[in-house]
Short mmCIF file of C-alpha atoms and ligand atoms in Angstrom, two decimals:
data_model
loop_
_atom_site.label_atom_id
_atom_site.label_comp_id
_atom_site.label_asym_id
_atom_site.label_seq_id
_atom_site.Cartn_x
_atom_site.Cartn_y
_atom_site.Cartn_z
CA MET A 1 10.39 12.40 -14.07
CA ASN A 2 11.44 10.85 -10.77
CA VAL A 3 8.82 10.58 -8.04
CA ALA A 4 9.47 9.54 -4.45
CA VAL A 5 6.36 8.62 -2.42
CA LEU A 6 6.14 8.22 1.34
CA SER A 7 3.43 5.67 2.06
CA GLY A 8 1.62 3.42 4.47
CA GLY A 9 -0.38 0.38 3.39
CA VAL A 10 -3.86 0.40 1.98
CA GLY A 11 -4.55 4.11 1.25
CA GLY A 12 -1.00 4.61 0.05
CA SER A 13 -0.98 1.61 -2.25
CA ARG A 14 -4.26 2.64 -3.88
CA PHE A 15 -2.73 6.03 -4.61
CA VAL A 16 0.53 4.60 -5.95
CA ARG A 17 -1.42 2.29 -8.25
CA GLY A 18 -2.97 5.42 -9.78
CA LEU A 19 0.40 7.15 -9.94
CA LEU A 20 1.82 4.27 -11.99
CA GLY A 21 -0.75 5.08 -14.67
CA VAL A 22 0.59 8.62 -14.94
CA VAL A 23 4.37 8.28 -14.63
CA ASP A 24 6.79 5.59 -15.77
CA PRO A 25 6.81 2.93 -13.00
CA ALA A 26 10.59 2.72 -13.37
CA ASP A 27 10.78 6.35 -12.18
CA VAL A 28 8.74 5.77 -9.01
CA THR A 29 10.33 4.97 -5.66
CA ILE A 30 8.06 4.02 -2.76
CA ILE A 31 9.40 4.71 0.71
CA GLY A 32 7.31 2.41 2.87
CA ASN A 33 6.41 2.41 6.55
CA VAL A 34 7.83 -0.46 8.59
CA ALA A 35 6.75 0.67 12.05
CA ASP A 36 3.68 -1.64 11.90
CA ASP A 37 5.94 -4.67 11.44
CA LEU A 38 5.61 -7.46 13.95
CA GLU A 39 6.63 -10.99 14.68
CA VAL A 40 3.76 -13.49 14.67
CA LEU A 41 4.33 -17.23 15.16
CA GLY A 42 8.02 -16.62 14.59
CA LEU A 43 7.37 -14.92 11.26
CA HIS A 44 8.38 -11.38 10.36
CA VAL A 45 5.30 -9.65 8.97
CA SER A 46 5.57 -6.27 7.18
CA PRO A 47 1.91 -5.31 6.67
CA ASP A 48 2.42 -2.00 4.89
CA LEU A 49 5.10 -3.26 2.50
CA ASP A 50 2.90 -6.27 1.73
CA SER A 51 -0.21 -4.16 1.09
CA MET A 52 1.87 -2.27 -1.44
CA LEU A 53 3.30 -5.46 -2.99
CA TYR A 54 -0.08 -7.15 -3.26
CA THR A 55 -1.98 -4.12 -4.54
CA LEU A 56 0.57 -3.25 -7.21
CA THR A 57 1.01 -6.81 -8.47
CA GLY A 58 -2.72 -7.59 -8.61
CA LEU A 59 -2.60 -10.07 -5.73
CA ALA A 60 -4.60 -8.04 -3.20
CA ASP A 61 -8.08 -8.88 -1.98
CA GLU A 62 -9.82 -5.63 -2.92
CA GLU A 63 -13.08 -6.47 -1.19
CA ARG A 64 -11.65 -7.42 2.18
CA GLY A 65 -9.27 -4.47 1.92
CA TRP A 66 -6.19 -6.32 3.20
CA GLY A 67 -4.29 -9.51 2.47
CA ARG A 68 -4.38 -11.61 -0.68
CA ALA A 69 -7.13 -12.66 -3.05
CA ASP A 70 -8.15 -16.33 -3.25
CA GLU A 71 -6.89 -16.73 0.28
CA THR A 72 -7.42 -19.80 2.43
CA TRP A 73 -6.92 -20.03 6.19
CA ASN A 74 -5.87 -23.62 6.83
CA ALA A 75 -2.61 -22.84 8.59
CA LEU A 76 -4.23 -20.35 10.95
CA ASP A 77 -7.13 -22.75 11.65
CA THR A 78 -4.60 -25.35 12.69
CA VAL A 79 -2.83 -22.79 14.88
CA ALA A 80 -6.15 -21.96 16.56
CA THR A 81 -6.95 -25.66 17.08
CA LEU A 82 -3.61 -26.06 18.79
CA GLY A 83 -4.23 -23.06 21.01
CA GLY A 84 -1.52 -21.06 19.23
CA GLU A 85 -1.32 -17.34 18.53
CA SER A 86 -4.19 -16.70 16.12
CA TRP A 87 -5.32 -13.10 16.77
CA PHE A 88 -3.39 -11.71 13.81
CA ARG A 89 -5.10 -12.93 10.64
CA LEU A 90 -2.58 -14.55 8.31
CA GLY A 91 -3.82 -16.44 5.26
CA ASP A 92 -2.00 -19.38 3.70
CA ARG A 93 -0.76 -17.50 0.64
CA ASP A 94 0.30 -14.57 2.78
CA ILE A 95 2.20 -16.88 5.12
CA GLY A 96 4.26 -18.08 2.16
CA VAL A 97 5.65 -14.56 1.76
CA HIS A 98 6.35 -14.24 5.48
CA LEU A 99 8.17 -17.59 5.52
CA VAL A 100 10.53 -16.47 2.77
CA ARG A 101 11.06 -13.01 4.28
CA THR A 102 11.76 -14.49 7.69
CA GLN A 103 14.27 -16.96 6.31
CA LEU A 104 16.11 -14.21 4.41
CA LEU A 105 16.26 -12.08 7.57
CA ARG A 106 17.53 -15.06 9.60
CA GLU A 107 20.25 -15.55 7.01
CA GLY A 108 21.34 -12.03 7.89
CA LEU A 109 19.92 -10.00 5.02
CA PRO A 110 18.53 -6.59 5.87
CA LEU A 111 14.79 -6.01 5.36
CA SER A 112 15.53 -3.85 2.31
CA GLU A 113 17.30 -6.74 0.56
CA ALA A 114 14.63 -9.28 1.53
CA THR A 115 11.95 -6.88 0.26
CA GLU A 116 13.78 -6.35 -3.01
CA ARG A 117 14.04 -10.09 -3.63
CA ILE A 118 10.36 -10.69 -2.89
CA ALA A 119 9.29 -7.68 -4.96
CA HIS A 120 11.43 -8.82 -7.87
CA ALA A 121 10.02 -12.35 -7.72
CA LEU A 122 6.47 -10.95 -7.74
CA GLY A 123 7.27 -8.69 -10.70
CA LEU A 124 6.86 -5.37 -8.89
CA GLN A 125 7.95 -2.55 -11.18
CA PRO A 126 8.59 0.50 -8.96
CA ALA A 127 11.30 0.35 -6.30
CA LEU A 128 9.84 -0.49 -2.87
CA LEU A 129 12.21 0.68 -0.15
CA PRO A 130 11.60 0.16 3.57
CA ALA A 131 12.04 3.59 5.18
CA THR A 132 14.64 1.98 7.44
CA ASP A 133 16.24 -1.41 8.03
CA ASP A 134 16.28 -0.64 11.73
CA PRO A 135 13.48 -1.78 14.06
CA VAL A 136 11.39 1.39 14.40
CA ARG A 137 8.06 0.45 16.04
CA THR A 138 4.92 2.47 16.74
CA PHE A 139 3.45 2.48 20.25
CA LEU A 140 0.13 4.10 21.19
CA GLU A 141 -0.43 5.71 24.55
CA THR A 142 -4.11 5.33 25.48
CA PRO A 143 -6.25 5.65 28.63
CA ALA A 144 -6.12 1.81 28.84
CA GLY A 145 -2.31 1.69 28.67
CA THR A 146 0.47 1.80 26.11
CA PHE A 147 0.22 -0.75 23.32
CA PRO A 148 2.35 -1.88 20.39
CA PHE A 149 0.72 -0.84 17.12
CA GLN A 150 -0.87 -4.15 16.14
CA THR A 151 -2.14 -4.87 19.65
CA TRP A 152 -3.96 -1.52 19.56
CA PHE A 153 -5.05 -1.75 15.93
CA VAL A 154 -5.92 -5.41 15.42
CA ALA A 155 -6.28 -7.09 18.81
CA ARG A 156 -8.16 -4.14 20.39
CA GLY A 157 -9.76 -2.95 17.12
CA HIS A 158 -8.29 0.58 17.59
CA ARG A 159 -11.11 1.32 20.03
CA ASP A 160 -8.88 3.12 22.52
CA GLU A 161 -8.49 6.85 22.04
CA VAL A 162 -4.88 7.83 21.47
CA ASP A 163 -3.21 10.38 23.75
CA ALA A 164 0.27 10.12 22.26
CA VAL A 165 2.21 8.15 19.66
CA HIS A 166 5.81 6.97 20.07
CA TYR A 167 8.17 5.60 17.47
CA ALA A 168 10.47 3.32 19.44
CA GLY A 169 13.91 2.93 17.90
CA SER A 170 13.61 6.02 15.74
CA PRO A 171 16.38 8.06 17.43
CA GLU A 172 18.94 5.40 16.45
CA ALA A 173 17.45 4.56 13.07
CA THR A 174 19.06 5.47 9.79
CA ALA A 175 17.35 5.63 6.41
CA GLY A 176 17.26 2.40 4.41
CA PRO A 177 19.56 1.94 1.40
CA GLY A 178 18.52 4.18 -1.48
CA VAL A 179 16.00 6.21 0.51
CA ILE A 180 17.96 9.45 0.75
CA ALA A 181 19.21 9.12 -2.83
CA ALA A 182 15.61 8.69 -4.01
CA LEU A 183 14.52 11.81 -2.12
CA GLU A 184 17.48 13.81 -3.42
CA GLY A 185 17.01 12.58 -6.98
CA ALA A 186 13.26 13.17 -7.07
CA ASP A 187 11.61 15.82 -9.22
CA VAL A 188 8.67 15.71 -6.84
CA ILE A 189 8.15 14.18 -3.41
CA MET A 190 4.69 12.91 -2.55
CA ILE A 191 3.08 12.00 0.75
CA ALA A 192 0.36 9.45 0.02
CA PRO A 193 -3.16 9.68 1.52
CA SER A 194 -2.03 7.52 4.42
CA ASN A 195 -2.59 7.89 8.15
CA PRO A 196 -0.39 10.85 9.20
CA TYR A 197 0.32 9.48 12.70
CA VAL A 198 0.86 5.79 12.19
CA SER A 199 1.94 5.52 8.55
CA ILE A 200 3.78 8.72 7.60
CA ALA A 201 5.06 10.03 10.96
CA PRO A 202 7.10 6.89 11.68
CA ILE A 203 8.88 7.39 8.33
CA LEU A 204 9.53 11.04 9.19
CA ALA A 205 10.70 9.99 12.66
CA VAL A 206 13.91 8.82 10.98
CA GLU A 207 15.89 12.03 11.28
CA GLU A 208 17.83 11.57 8.04
CA ILE A 209 14.55 11.26 6.12
CA ARG A 210 12.96 14.30 7.75
CA ASP A 211 16.15 16.29 7.09
CA ALA A 212 16.09 15.29 3.42
CA LEU A 213 12.52 16.61 3.17
CA VAL A 214 13.35 19.81 5.04
CA ARG A 215 16.22 20.65 2.69
CA ARG A 216 14.35 19.58 -0.49
CA THR A 217 14.70 21.75 -3.58
CA VAL A 218 11.67 20.17 -5.31
CA PRO A 219 7.98 20.39 -4.41
CA CYS A 220 6.52 18.14 -1.75
CA VAL A 221 2.83 17.31 -2.27
CA ALA A 222 0.65 15.59 0.33
CA ILE A 223 -2.76 14.10 -0.38
CA SER A 224 -5.16 14.29 2.55
CA PRO A 225 -6.54 10.92 3.73
CA LEU A 226 -9.72 12.65 4.88
CA ILE A 227 -12.93 13.23 2.95
CA ASP A 228 -15.47 15.58 4.51
CA GLY A 229 -13.38 15.56 7.66
CA ARG A 230 -13.59 11.80 8.00
CA ALA A 231 -11.21 8.93 7.28
CA VAL A 232 -12.33 6.72 4.41
CA LYS A 233 -11.35 3.85 6.68
CA GLY A 234 -9.52 3.53 9.98
CA PRO A 235 -8.76 5.82 12.92
CA ALA A 236 -7.07 8.84 11.23
CA ASP A 237 -9.99 11.20 11.92
CA ARG A 238 -10.30 10.22 15.57
CA MET A 239 -6.57 10.58 16.04
CA LEU A 240 -6.55 14.03 14.42
CA THR A 241 -9.46 15.18 16.56
CA ARG A 242 -7.77 14.13 19.78
CA LEU A 243 -4.13 14.83 18.92
CA ALA A 244 -4.41 17.89 16.65
CA GLY A 245 -7.75 19.36 17.75
CA GLY A 246 -9.69 18.85 14.52
CA THR A 247 -9.96 17.28 11.09
CA SER A 248 -9.79 20.29 8.77
CA PRO A 249 -7.18 20.49 5.99
CA ALA A 250 -5.23 22.85 8.26
CA HIS A 251 -5.04 20.11 10.90
CA VAL A 252 -3.78 17.64 8.30
CA ALA A 253 -1.24 20.20 7.05
CA ALA A 254 -0.03 20.77 10.62
CA CYS A 255 1.10 17.12 10.73
CA TYR A 256 3.59 17.98 7.98
CA GLU A 257 4.68 21.40 9.18
CA GLY A 258 7.65 22.78 7.25
CA LEU A 259 7.53 19.91 4.79
CA LEU A 260 4.68 20.79 2.43
CA ASP A 261 4.41 22.90 -0.68
CA VAL A 262 1.10 21.56 -1.90
CA LEU A 263 -1.81 19.91 -0.11
CA VAL A 264 -4.41 18.04 -2.14
CA ILE A 265 -7.81 17.91 -0.46
CA ASP A 266 -11.26 16.70 -1.34
CA GLU A 267 -13.96 19.01 -2.68
CA SER A 268 -15.97 18.32 0.47
CA ASP A 269 -13.18 19.86 2.58
CA ALA A 270 -12.58 23.03 0.54
CA PRO A 271 -11.51 25.69 3.08
CA SER A 272 -12.74 29.27 2.99
CA GLU A 273 -9.28 30.67 3.75
CA PRO A 274 -5.77 29.74 2.62
CA ILE A 275 -4.17 27.05 4.76
CA ARG A 276 -1.29 28.27 6.89
CA GLY A 277 2.06 26.74 6.01
CA VAL A 278 0.98 25.35 2.65
CA GLY A 279 1.99 27.14 -0.55
CA ARG A 280 -0.87 25.84 -2.59
CA THR A 281 -4.05 23.87 -2.05
CA ILE A 282 -5.49 21.68 -4.78
CA VAL A 283 -9.18 20.87 -4.44
CA THR A 284 -10.38 17.81 -6.32
CA GLN A 285 -12.24 14.53 -5.90
CA THR A 286 -9.97 12.34 -3.80
CA LEU A 287 -12.07 9.19 -3.32
CA MET A 288 -10.22 6.39 -5.13
CA THR A 289 -13.23 4.29 -6.07
CA ASP A 290 -11.25 2.52 -8.80
CA VAL A 291 -7.91 2.68 -10.59
CA ALA A 292 -9.14 5.41 -12.95
CA ALA A 293 -10.11 7.61 -10.00
CA ALA A 294 -6.72 7.00 -8.38
CA ARG A 295 -5.04 7.92 -11.66
CA ARG A 296 -6.99 11.20 -11.86
CA LEU A 297 -6.02 12.00 -8.28
CA ALA A 298 -2.34 11.30 -8.97
CA ALA A 299 -2.47 13.44 -12.12
CA ALA A 300 -4.13 16.30 -10.20
CA ALA A 301 -1.45 16.07 -7.51
CA LEU A 302 1.34 16.17 -10.10
CA HIS A 303 -0.29 19.08 -11.96
CA GLY A 304 -0.68 20.88 -8.66
CA SER A 305 3.02 20.47 -7.95
CA GLY A 306 3.82 22.03 -11.30
CA THR A 307 5.75 18.95 -12.35
CA LEU A 308 3.24 17.66 -14.90
CA ALA A 309 2.35 19.95 -17.77
P1 LIG B 401 -2.71 1.30 6.30
O1 LIG B 401 -1.25 1.40 6.61
O2 LIG B 401 -3.07 0.02 5.63
O3 LIG B 401 -3.59 1.66 7.44
O4 LIG B 401 -3.00 2.37 5.18
P2 LIG B 401 -2.57 3.89 4.96
O5 LIG B 401 -2.09 4.55 6.19
O6 LIG B 401 -1.73 3.97 3.73
O7 LIG B 401 -4.00 4.45 4.55
C1 LIG B 401 -5.04 4.65 5.48
C2 LIG B 401 -5.72 5.94 5.14
O8 LIG B 401 -6.10 5.91 3.75
C3 LIG B 401 -6.97 6.21 5.91
O9 LIG B 401 -6.78 7.32 6.75
C4 LIG B 401 -8.03 6.51 4.82
O10 LIG B 401 -8.82 7.63 5.15
C5 LIG B 401 -7.18 6.76 3.60
N1 LIG B 401 -7.86 6.41 2.36
C6 LIG B 401 -8.28 5.17 1.99
N2 LIG B 401 -8.91 5.23 0.80
C7 LIG B 401 -8.87 6.55 0.41
C8 LIG B 401 -9.36 7.25 -0.73
O11 LIG B 401 -9.97 6.69 -1.63
N3 LIG B 401 -9.13 8.60 -0.78
C9 LIG B 401 -8.47 9.26 0.23
N4 LIG B 401 -8.27 10.59 0.11
N5 LIG B 401 -7.99 8.61 1.32
C10 LIG B 401 -8.20 7.28 1.41
CA1 LIG B 402 -0.08 0.59 8.27
#
């Protein structure tokens, strides 16, 4: 059974790790967000792709919630001593990956090819495809001004309320190699419990990808990133409140209008009425406390889609 998953970083990778316990990893294709990518100290950093890589290959620091385990910070300490750009936390082991990626890109390889090489070297089993090889980048419009994603998220600690989100470069962007084929060859399409505005929307901002979802002939299942109307981590709930008017399952579903057949929500969010625009709602425990919980969530989502007996 082929599964294509649209995903951001941390929430998405936790879900995919569960999914790999339920379906053959060789049948899973991850379509990853690249609109958080940035250049730091001359290095091309792809935070969401790397969260996925590290989580699925056992290299992630689970406690910190980002970056690699057993990390040291010598390079960044030196940068800080020299008065260099040190606001974006890059550990030594992490930097090794960015060095290789950056060199491959400078040699002229597209991001998809560089990602494939790194993923292969790290022993990643499922295919990890950047949504696009083109430079789509998220910008947040806030009362304090318009900021690139990482300036808003990391440098300013996502403290500014968001009035609008833009995906620069998306009108010209085309889907990365294999992305449309994966969506067309899937038996089920899943939208991970990632931030709808800054992880999933920039993927859907690539017209070819949105079109492939609109004309799908297989179920599309989204897992809500909210529990009891709140984000497990990060600004998704605040963004939904301000941009969509609330944090109910209906507000989450509205982010994926016309694209959803099934919405998986937490027990704490169970609605009293059917959700408009969603064929079916699956109510289950969605907190991924460990791999077993993530596996149960993935199985419930597949059952709900009718694609797992
Ligand atoms: P990022 O790109 O690293 O910010 O990660 P994602 O966009 O993939 O995931 C962030 C979202 O994951 C947040 O909105 C969280 O609420 C959600 N999330 C994290 N852990 C869980 C969990 O255990 N269950 C659910 N349902 N959502 C989660
Ligand atoms: Ca992200």
